[in-house]
Short mmCIF file of C-alpha atoms and ligand atoms in Angstrom, two decimals:
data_model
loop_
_atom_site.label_atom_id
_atom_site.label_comp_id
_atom_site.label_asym_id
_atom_site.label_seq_id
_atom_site.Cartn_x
_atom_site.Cartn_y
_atom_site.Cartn_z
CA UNK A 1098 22.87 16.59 -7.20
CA UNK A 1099 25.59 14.00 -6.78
CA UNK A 1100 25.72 11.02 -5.03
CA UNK A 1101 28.43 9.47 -2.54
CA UNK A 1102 28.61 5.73 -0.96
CA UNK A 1103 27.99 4.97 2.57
CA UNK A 1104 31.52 3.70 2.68
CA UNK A 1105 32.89 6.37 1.59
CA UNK A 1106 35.44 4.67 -1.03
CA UNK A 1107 33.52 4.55 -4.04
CA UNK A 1108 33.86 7.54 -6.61
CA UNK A 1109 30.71 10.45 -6.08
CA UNK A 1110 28.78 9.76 -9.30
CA UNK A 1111 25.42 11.46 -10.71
CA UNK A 1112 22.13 10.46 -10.97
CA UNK A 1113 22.30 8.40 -14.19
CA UNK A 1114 25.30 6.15 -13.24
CA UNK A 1115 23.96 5.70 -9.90
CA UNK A 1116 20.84 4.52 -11.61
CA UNK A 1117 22.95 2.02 -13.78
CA UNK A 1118 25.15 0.71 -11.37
CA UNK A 1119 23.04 -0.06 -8.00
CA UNK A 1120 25.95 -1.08 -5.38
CA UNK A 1121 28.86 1.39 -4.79
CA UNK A 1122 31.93 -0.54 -5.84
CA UNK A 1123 32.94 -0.21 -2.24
CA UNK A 1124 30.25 -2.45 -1.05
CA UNK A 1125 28.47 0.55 -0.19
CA UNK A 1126 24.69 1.88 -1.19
CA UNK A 1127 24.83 5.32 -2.89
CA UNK A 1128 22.62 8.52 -1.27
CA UNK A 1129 22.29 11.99 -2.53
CA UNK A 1130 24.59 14.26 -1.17
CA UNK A 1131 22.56 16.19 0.23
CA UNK A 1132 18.59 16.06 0.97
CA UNK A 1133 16.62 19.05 -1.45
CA UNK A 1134 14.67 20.89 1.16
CA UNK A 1135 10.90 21.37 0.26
CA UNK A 1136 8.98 24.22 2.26
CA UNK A 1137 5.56 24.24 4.29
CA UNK A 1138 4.05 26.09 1.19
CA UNK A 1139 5.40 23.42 -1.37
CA UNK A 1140 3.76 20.42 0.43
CA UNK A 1141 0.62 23.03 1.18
CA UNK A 1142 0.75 23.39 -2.76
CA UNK A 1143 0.61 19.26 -3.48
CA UNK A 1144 -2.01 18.53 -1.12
CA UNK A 1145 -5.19 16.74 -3.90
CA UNK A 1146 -2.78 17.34 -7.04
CA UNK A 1147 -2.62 14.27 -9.08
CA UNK A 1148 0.12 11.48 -7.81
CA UNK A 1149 1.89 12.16 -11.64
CA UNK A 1150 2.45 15.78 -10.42
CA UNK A 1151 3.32 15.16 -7.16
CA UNK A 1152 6.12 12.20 -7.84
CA UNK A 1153 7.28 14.81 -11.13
CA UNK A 1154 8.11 17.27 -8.52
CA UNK A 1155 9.67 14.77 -5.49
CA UNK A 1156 11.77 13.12 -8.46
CA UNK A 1157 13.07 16.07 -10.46
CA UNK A 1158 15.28 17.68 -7.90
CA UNK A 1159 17.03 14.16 -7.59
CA UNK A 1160 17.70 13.52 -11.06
CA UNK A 1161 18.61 17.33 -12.45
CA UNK A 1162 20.40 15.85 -16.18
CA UNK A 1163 16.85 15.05 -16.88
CA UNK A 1164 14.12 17.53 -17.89
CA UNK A 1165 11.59 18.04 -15.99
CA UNK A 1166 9.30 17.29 -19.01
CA UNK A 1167 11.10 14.25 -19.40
CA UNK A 1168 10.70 13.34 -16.27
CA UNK A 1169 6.80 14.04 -16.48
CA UNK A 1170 6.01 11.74 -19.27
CA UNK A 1171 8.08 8.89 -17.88
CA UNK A 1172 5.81 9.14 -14.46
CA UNK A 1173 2.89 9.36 -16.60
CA UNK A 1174 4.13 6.46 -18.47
CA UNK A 1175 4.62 4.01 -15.25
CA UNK A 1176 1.56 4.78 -13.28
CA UNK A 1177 -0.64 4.42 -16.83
CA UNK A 1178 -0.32 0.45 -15.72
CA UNK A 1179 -2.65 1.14 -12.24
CA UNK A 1180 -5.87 -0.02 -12.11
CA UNK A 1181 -6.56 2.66 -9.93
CA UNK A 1182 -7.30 6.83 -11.09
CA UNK A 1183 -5.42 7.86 -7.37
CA UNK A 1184 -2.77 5.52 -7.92
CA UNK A 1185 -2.15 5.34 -4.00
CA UNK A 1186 -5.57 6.01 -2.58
CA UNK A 1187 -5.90 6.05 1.35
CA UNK A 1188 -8.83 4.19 3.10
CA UNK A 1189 -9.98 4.95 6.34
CA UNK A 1190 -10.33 2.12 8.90
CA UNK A 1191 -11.06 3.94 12.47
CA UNK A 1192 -11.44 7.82 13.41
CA UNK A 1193 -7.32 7.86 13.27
CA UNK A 1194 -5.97 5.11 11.22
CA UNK A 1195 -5.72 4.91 7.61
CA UNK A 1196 -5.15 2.26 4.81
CA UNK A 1197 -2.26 3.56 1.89
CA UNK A 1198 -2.86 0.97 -1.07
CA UNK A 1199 0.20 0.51 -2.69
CA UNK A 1200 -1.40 -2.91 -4.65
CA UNK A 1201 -2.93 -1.36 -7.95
CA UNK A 1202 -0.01 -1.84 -9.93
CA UNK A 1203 0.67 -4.89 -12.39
CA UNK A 1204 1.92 -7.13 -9.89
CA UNK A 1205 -0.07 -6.29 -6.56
CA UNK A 1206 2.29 -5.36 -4.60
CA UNK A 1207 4.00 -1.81 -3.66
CA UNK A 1208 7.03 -3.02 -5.87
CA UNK A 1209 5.29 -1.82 -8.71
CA UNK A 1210 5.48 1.71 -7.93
CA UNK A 1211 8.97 2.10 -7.97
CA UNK A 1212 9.57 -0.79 -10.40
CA UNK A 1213 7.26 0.34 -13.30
CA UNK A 1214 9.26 3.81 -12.74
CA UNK A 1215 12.70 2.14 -13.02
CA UNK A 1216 11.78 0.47 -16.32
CA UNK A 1217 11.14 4.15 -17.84
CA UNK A 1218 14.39 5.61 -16.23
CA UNK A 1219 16.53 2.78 -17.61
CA UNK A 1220 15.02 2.79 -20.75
CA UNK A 1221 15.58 6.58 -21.32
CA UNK A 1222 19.13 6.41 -19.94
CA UNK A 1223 19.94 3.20 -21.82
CA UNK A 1224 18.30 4.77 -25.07
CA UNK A 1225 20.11 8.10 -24.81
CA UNK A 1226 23.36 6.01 -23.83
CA UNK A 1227 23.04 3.45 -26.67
CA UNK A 1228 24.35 1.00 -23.95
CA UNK A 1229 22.90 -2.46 -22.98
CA UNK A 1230 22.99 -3.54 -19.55
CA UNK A 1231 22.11 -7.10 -17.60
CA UNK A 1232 20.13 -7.04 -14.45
CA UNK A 1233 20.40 -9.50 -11.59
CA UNK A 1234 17.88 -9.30 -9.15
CA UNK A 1235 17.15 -11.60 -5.64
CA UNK A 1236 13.76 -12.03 -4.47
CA UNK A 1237 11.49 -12.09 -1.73
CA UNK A 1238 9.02 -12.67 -3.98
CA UNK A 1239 7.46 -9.26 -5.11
CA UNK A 1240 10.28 -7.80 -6.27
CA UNK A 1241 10.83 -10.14 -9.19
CA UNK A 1242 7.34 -10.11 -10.55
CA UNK A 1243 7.61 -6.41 -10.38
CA UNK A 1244 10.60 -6.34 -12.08
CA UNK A 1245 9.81 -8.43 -14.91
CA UNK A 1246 6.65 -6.97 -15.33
CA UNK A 1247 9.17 -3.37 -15.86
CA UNK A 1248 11.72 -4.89 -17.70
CA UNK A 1249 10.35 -7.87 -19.94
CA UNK A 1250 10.64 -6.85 -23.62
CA UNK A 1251 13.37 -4.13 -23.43
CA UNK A 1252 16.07 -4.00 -25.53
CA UNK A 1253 18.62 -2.47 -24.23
CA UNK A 1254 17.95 -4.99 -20.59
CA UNK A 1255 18.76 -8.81 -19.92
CA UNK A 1256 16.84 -9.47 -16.96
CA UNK A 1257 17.80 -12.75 -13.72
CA UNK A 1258 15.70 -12.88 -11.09
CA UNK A 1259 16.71 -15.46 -8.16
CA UNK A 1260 14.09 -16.66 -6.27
CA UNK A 1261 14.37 -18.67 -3.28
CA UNK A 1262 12.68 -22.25 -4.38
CA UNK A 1263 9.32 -23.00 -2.79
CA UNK A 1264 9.06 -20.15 -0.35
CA UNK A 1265 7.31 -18.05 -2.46
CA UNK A 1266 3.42 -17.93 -3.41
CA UNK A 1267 2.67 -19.92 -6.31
CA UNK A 1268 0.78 -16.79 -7.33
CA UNK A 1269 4.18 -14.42 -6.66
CA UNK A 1270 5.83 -17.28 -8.54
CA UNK A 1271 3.21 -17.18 -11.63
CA UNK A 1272 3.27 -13.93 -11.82
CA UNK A 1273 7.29 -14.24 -12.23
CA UNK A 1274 7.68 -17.49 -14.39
CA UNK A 1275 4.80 -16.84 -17.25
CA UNK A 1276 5.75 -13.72 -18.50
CA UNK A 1277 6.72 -14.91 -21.85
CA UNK A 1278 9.86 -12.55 -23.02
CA UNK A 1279 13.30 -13.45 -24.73
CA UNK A 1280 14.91 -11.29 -21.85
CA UNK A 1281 13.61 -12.56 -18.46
CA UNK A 1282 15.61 -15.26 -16.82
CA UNK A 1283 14.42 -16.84 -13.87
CA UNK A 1284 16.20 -18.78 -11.29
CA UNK A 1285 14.45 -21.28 -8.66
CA UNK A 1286 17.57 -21.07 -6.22
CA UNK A 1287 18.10 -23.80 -3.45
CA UNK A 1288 18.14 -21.81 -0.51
CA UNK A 1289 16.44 -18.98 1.21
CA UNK A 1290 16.02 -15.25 0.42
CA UNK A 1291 19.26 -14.02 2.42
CA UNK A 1292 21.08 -16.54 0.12
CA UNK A 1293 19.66 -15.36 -3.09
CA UNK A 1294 20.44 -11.55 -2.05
CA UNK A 1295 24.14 -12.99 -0.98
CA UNK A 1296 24.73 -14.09 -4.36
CA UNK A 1297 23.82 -11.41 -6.10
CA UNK A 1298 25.56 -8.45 -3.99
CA UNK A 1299 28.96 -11.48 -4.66
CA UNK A 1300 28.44 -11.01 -8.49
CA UNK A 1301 28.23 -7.01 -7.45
CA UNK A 1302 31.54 -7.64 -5.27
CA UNK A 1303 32.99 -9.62 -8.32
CA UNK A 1304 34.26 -6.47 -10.70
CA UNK A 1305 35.71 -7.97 -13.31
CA UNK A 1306 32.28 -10.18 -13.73
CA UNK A 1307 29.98 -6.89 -12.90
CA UNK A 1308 32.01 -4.78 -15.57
CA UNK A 1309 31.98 -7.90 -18.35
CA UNK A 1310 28.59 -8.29 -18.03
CA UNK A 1311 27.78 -4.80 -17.36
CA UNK A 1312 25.59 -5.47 -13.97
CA UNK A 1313 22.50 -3.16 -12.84
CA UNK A 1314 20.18 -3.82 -10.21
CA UNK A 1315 16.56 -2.94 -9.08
CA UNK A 1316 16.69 -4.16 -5.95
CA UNK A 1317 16.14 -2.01 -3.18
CA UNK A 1318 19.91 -1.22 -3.05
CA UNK A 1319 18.93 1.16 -6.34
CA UNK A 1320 18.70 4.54 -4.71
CA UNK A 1321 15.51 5.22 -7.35
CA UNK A 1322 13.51 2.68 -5.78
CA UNK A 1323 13.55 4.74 -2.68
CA UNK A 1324 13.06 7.92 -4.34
CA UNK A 1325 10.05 6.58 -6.36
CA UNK A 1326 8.51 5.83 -2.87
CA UNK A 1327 8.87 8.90 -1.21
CA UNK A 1328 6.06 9.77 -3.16
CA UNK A 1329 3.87 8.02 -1.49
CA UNK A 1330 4.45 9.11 1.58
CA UNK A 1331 4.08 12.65 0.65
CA UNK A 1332 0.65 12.35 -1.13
CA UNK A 1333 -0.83 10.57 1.96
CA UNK A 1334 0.34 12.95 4.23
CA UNK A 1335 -0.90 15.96 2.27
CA UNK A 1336 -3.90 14.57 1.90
CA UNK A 1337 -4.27 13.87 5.43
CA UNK A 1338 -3.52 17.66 6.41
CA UNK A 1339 0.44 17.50 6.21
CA UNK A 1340 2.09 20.29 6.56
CA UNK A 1341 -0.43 21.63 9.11
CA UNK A 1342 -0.55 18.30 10.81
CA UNK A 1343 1.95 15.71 11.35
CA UNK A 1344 1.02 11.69 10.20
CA UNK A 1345 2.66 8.68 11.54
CA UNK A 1346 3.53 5.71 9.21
CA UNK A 1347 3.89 1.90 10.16
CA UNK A 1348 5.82 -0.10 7.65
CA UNK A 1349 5.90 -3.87 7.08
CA UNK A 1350 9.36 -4.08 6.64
CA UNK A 1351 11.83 -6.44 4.91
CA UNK A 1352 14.86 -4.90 3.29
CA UNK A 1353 14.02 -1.37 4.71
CA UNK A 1354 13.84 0.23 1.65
CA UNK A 1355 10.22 1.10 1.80
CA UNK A 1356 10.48 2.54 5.40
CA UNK A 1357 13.66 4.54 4.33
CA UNK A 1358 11.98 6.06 1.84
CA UNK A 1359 9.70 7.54 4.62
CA UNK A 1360 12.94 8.31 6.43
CA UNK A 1361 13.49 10.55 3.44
CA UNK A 1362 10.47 12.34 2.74
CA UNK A 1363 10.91 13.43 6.63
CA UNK A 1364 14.42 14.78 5.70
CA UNK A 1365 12.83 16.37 2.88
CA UNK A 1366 10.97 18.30 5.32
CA UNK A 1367 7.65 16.39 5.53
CA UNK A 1368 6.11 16.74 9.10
CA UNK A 1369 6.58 13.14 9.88
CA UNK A 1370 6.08 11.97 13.33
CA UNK A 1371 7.13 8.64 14.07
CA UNK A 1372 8.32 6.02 11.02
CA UNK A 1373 6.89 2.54 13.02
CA UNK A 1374 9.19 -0.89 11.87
CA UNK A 1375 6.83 -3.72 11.56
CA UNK A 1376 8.43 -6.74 11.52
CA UNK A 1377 7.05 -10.56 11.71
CA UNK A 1378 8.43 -13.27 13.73
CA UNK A 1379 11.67 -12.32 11.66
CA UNK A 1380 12.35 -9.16 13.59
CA UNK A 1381 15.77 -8.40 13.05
CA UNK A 1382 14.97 -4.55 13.28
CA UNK A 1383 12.80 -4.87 15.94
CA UNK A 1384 15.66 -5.89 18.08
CA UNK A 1385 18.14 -3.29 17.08
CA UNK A 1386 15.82 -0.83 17.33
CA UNK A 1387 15.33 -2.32 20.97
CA UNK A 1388 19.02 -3.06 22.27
CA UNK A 1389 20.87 -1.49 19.97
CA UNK A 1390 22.48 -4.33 18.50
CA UNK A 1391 21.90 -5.85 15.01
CA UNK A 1392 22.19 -9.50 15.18
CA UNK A 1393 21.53 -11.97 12.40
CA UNK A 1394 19.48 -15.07 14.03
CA UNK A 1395 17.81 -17.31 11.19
CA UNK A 1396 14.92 -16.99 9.30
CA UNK A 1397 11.56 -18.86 9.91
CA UNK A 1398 9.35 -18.93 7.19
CA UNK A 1399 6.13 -17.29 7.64
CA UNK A 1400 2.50 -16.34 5.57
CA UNK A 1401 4.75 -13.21 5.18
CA UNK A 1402 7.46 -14.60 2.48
CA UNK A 1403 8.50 -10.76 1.65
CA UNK A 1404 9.57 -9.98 5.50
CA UNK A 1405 11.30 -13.30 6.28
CA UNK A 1406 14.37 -11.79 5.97
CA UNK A 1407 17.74 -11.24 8.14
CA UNK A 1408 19.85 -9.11 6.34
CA UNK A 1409 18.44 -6.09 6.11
CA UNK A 1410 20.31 -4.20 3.18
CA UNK A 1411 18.87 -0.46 3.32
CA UNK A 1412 19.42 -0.05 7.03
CA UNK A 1413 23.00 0.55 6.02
CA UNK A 1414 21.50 4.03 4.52
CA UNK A 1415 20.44 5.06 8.02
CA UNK A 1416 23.25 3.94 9.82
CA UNK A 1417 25.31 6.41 7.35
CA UNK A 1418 23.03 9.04 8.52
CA UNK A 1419 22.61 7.83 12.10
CA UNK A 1420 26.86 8.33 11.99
CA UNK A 1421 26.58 11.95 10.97
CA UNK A 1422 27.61 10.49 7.56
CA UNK A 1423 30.50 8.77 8.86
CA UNK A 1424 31.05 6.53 6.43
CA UNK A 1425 34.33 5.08 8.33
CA UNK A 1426 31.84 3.96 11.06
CA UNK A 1427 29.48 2.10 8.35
CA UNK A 1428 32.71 0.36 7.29
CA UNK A 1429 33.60 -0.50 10.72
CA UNK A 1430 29.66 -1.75 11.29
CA UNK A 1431 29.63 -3.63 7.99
CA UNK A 1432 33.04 -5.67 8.66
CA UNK A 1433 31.65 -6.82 11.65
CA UNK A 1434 28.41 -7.99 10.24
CA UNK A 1435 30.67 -9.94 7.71
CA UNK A 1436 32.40 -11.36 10.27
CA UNK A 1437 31.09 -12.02 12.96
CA UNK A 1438 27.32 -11.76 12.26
CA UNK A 1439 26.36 -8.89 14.35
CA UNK A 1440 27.36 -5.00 15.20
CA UNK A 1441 26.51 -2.45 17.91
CA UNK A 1442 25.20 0.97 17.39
CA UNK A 1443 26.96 3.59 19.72
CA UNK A 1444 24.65 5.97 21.78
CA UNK A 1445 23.98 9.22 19.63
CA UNK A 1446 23.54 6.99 16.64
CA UNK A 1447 20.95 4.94 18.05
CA UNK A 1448 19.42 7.81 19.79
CA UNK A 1449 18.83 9.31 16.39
CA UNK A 1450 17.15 6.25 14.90
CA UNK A 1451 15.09 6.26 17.81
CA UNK A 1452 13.46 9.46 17.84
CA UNK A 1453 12.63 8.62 14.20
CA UNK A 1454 11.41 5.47 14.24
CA UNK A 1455 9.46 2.92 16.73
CA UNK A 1456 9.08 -0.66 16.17
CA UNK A 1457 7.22 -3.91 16.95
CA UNK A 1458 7.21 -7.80 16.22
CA UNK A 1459 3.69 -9.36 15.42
CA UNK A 1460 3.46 -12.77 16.17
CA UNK A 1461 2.18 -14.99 13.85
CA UNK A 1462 -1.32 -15.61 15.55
CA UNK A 1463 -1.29 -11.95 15.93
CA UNK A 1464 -1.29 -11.16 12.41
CA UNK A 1465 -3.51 -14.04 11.22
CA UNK A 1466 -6.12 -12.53 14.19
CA UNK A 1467 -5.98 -8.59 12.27
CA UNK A 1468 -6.69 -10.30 9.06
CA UNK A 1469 -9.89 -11.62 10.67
CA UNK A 1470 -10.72 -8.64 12.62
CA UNK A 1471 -10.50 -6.21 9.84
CA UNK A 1472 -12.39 -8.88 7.93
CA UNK A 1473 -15.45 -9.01 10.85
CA UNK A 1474 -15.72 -5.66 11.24
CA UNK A 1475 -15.13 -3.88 7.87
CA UNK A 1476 -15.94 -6.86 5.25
CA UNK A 1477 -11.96 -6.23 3.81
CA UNK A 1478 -9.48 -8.42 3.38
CA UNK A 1479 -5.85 -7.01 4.16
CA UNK A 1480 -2.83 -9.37 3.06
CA UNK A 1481 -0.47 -11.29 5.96
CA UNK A 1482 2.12 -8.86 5.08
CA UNK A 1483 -0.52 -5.23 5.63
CA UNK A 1484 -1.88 -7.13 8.83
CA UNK A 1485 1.58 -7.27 10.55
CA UNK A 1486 1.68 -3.18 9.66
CA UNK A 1487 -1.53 -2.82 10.63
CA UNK A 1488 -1.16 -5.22 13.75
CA UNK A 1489 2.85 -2.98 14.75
CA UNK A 1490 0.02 0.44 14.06
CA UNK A 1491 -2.21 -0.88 17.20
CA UNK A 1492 0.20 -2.00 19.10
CA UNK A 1493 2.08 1.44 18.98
CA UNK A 1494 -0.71 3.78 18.51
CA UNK A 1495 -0.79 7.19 20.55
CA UNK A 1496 -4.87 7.55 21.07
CA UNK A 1497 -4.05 11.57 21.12
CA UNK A 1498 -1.65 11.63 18.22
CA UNK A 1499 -1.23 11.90 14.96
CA UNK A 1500 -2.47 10.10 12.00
CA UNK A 1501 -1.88 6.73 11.78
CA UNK A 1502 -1.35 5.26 7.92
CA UNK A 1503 -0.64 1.39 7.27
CA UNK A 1504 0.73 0.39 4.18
CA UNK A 1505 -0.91 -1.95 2.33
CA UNK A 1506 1.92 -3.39 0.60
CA UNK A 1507 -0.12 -6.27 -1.29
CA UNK A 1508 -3.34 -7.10 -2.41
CA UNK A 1509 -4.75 -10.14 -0.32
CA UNK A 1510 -5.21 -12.06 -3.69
CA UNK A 1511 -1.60 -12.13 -3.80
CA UNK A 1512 -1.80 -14.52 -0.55
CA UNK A 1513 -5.02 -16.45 -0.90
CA UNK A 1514 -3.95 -18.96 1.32
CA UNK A 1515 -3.05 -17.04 4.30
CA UNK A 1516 -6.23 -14.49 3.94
CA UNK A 1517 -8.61 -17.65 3.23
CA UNK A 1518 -7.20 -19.02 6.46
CA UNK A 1519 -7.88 -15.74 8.54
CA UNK A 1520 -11.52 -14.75 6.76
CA UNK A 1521 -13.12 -18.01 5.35
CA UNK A 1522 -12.86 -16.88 2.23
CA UNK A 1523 -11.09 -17.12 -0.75
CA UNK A 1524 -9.79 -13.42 -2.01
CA UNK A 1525 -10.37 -13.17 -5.95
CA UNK A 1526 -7.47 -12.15 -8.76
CA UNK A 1527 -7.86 -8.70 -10.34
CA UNK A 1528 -9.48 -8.86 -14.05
CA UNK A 1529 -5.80 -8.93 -15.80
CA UNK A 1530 -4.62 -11.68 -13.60
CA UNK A 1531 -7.59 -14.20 -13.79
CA UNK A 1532 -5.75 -16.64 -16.19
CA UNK A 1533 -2.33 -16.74 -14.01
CA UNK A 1534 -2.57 -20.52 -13.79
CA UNK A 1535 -3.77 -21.65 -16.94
CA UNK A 1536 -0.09 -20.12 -18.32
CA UNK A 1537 2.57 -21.75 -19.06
CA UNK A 1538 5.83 -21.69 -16.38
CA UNK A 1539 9.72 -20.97 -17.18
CA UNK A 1540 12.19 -21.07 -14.96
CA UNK A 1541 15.56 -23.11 -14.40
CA UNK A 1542 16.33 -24.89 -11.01
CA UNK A 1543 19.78 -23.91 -9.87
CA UNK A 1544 22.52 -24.87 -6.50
CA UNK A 1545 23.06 -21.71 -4.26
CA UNK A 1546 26.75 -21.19 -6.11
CA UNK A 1547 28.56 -18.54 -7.31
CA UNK A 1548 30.19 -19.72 -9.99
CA UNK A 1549 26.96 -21.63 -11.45
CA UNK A 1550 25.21 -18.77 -11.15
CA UNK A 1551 27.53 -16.44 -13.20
CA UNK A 1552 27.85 -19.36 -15.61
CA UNK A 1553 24.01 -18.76 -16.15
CA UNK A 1554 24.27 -15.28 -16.68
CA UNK A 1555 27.30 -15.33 -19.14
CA UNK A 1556 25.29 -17.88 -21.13
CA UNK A 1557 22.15 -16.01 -21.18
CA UNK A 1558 23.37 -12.96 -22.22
CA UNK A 1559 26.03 -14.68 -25.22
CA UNK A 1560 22.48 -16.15 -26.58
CA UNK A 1561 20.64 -12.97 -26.65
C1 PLP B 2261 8.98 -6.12 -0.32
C2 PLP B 2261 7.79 -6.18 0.56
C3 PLP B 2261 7.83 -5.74 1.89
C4 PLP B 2261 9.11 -5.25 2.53
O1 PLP B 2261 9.55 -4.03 1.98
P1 PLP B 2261 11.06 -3.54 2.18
O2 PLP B 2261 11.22 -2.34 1.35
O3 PLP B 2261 11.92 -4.68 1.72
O4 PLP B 2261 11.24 -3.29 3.64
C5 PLP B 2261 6.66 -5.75 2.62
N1 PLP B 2261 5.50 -6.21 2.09
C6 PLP B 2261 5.43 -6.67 0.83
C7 PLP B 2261 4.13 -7.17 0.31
C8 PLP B 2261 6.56 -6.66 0.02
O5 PLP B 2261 6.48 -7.09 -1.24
#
């Protein structure tokens, strides 16, 4: 399995380097040359087998210089940290519709499964490599605690996370700035999340910086994110009586690597029937999926930090295969995003993306009214960020079809203020977490500049 850029101008590299290296040189994100092709009978087979087994058999045909025992005890390894025995258990709201918790992990939030995988994979690559690398990652919020959480005491790892100052949680920024370890860095940027993620693709861009300092990322731009969350997807379904029945997904979406991921377990062969887009008052996607056009407006902030977002990186992915894996036409799209702020989709490719995937925008009074709804009649208390899923699910929901499943991308604790708001009361920390802010805090305050910023990192890394 090799792996070519959605620009096509970046050289095909393997599974290990693509690991490593995160963007293409080309500006491009990388993708597997082709998708492995998993029969009726091999989903049949995972239905109730335990999430290690499943994700040891989704991952192994991606990364093929690594053993499949190898790969085994490094998934055993990262989903050790959940608090709970399924991992990614489903929970049943309404006769169709369906809960996937993706918040047991370390840092609440579905980050975590991908992330805590990542920190094995680098490890074992970086180990068998006797190489060091540094790691610059933007956040939304989630991403960074989940990264740090992966990374923080590595040896072979320097880890930056940017996050944009004051529009995160001070529980998603906790969870980020205590973790006492020589190698995290963190940055309290002034500007928003589109900013951060523009700086740190420009220290990508930058090659003589990205070789010096030997650059990886984790952000969703890391093809092994996505692949760690096809998982997901594939356990729920099975479990909800995929292959013999297809199961719709709605997504709260950001970055669109979590949705993509879907997108790929449905290339994988996964009876999939529609892929829903839920986006907040930042809806982006929900207007290209509507007119066709992706236009960058601004970015409001919401009770939904990790969807306020514009630039939408991993859509890129599905334009490539929107294009019939054109990657001239990504090129052509992607230079007139840079300048100009917006591109067009032409008819078959938007066609495609349509009969995959249907979206919808959730107001803000929409999603603050789920979170009390699910609250009054169930008792539960779903995060801002599940509630806009949850809120896109209704709003798109075929009475006679299949399967609905939500994702639950954070625990509600991670967003007490929002979810005391909605339900009157005030959601409690997991056992591991209860001391968050009694710890002490570590981060530097820095200008949204280039040069400043790779300063930083140079210095960092000569003092480690
Ligand atoms: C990151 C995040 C999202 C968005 O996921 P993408 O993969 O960026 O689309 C949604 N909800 C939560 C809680 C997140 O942390």
């Amino acid at each position: 399995m090799r792996y070519v850029s959605t620009r096509g101008d970046a050289p095909i590299l393997d599974f290990e380097d693509v690991l490593l290296s995160g963007l293409a040189r080309d500006g491009g994100l990388y993708v597997p040359e082709t998708w492995p092709a998993l029969s009726s009978a091999d989903f049949a087979d995972m239905a109730g087998r335990p999430y290690t087994e499943v994700a040891t058999r989704i991952v192994t045909p991606f990364a093929p210089s690594i053993s499949q025992a190898d790969v085994a005890s490094m998934v055993d390894a990262a989903y050790s940290t959940f608090s709970h025995p399924a991992v990614a258990p489903l929970a049943q709201l309404d006769a169709n519709e369906f809960l996937l918790e993706l918040f047991h992990g370390p840092t609440l939030a579905f980050k975590d499964l991908a992330m805590q995988l990542l920190g094995q994979l680098f490890s074992h690559v970086l180990t068998k490599r006797g190489e060091k690398v540094t790691i610059v990652a933007a956040t939304s919020g989630d991403t960074g605690g989940a990264a740090i959480e992966a990374f923080a005491g590595l040896e072979a790892v320097n880890i930056v996370v940017l996050h944009p100052k004051g529009r995160v949680s001070d529980v998603q920024r906790r969870q980020m700035t205590t973790v006492q370890a020589s190698n995290v860095h963190n940055v309290a940027l002034d500007g928003n999340f589109d900013d951060c993620q523009a700086i740190v693709k420009a220290m990508f861009n930058d090659l003589d910086f990205r070789d010096r300092v030997k650059l990886a990322a984790v952000n969703s731009i890391n093809w092994s994110r996505i692949l760690a969350q096809v998982v997901y997807y594939v356990t729920a379904a099975t479990t909800l009586g995929a292959p013999h029945r297809k199961v719709s997904f709605s997504v709260p979406t950001g970055n669109f690597g979590d949705i993509f991921a879907g997108y790929v377990a449905k290339r994988m062969g996964l009876p999939i029937d529609k892929l829903i887009v839920a986006t907040n008052i930042n809806d982006i996607l929900d207007r290209t999926l509507k007119m066709g056009s992706y236009t960058v407006e601004g970015v409001t902030p919401t009770d939904a930090p990790s969807m306020d977002i514009q630039v939408s990186s991993n859509f890129e992915r599905l334009l490539f295969e929107a294009y019939g894996r054109d990657a001239s036409k990504v090129r052509a799209a992607m230079g007139a995003l840079t300048q100009s702020g917006s591109f067009t989709i032409d008819d078959p490719a938007i066609s495609a993306i349509r009969s995959d995937f249907g979206s919808a925008r959730v107001s803000n009074d929409a999603m603050h009214a789920t979170m009390q709804q699910v609250f009054k009649s169930l008792g539960m208390q779903i995060d801002p960020h599940t509630a806009v899923g949850l809120a896109a699910a209704r709003d798109t929901l075929d009475p006679t079809g299949a399967p609905m499943v939500t994702l639950a991308t954070a625990h509600p604790a991670k967003f007490p203020a929002a979810v005391e708001k909605a339900t009157g009361q005030h959601p409690s920390l997991p056992p591991h977490l209860t001391d968050l802010f009694d710890r002490e805090e570590h981060m530097t305050a820095m200008p949204n500049d280039l040069r400043e910023m790779q300063r930083f990192v140079e210095e960092k890394i000569a003092a480690s």
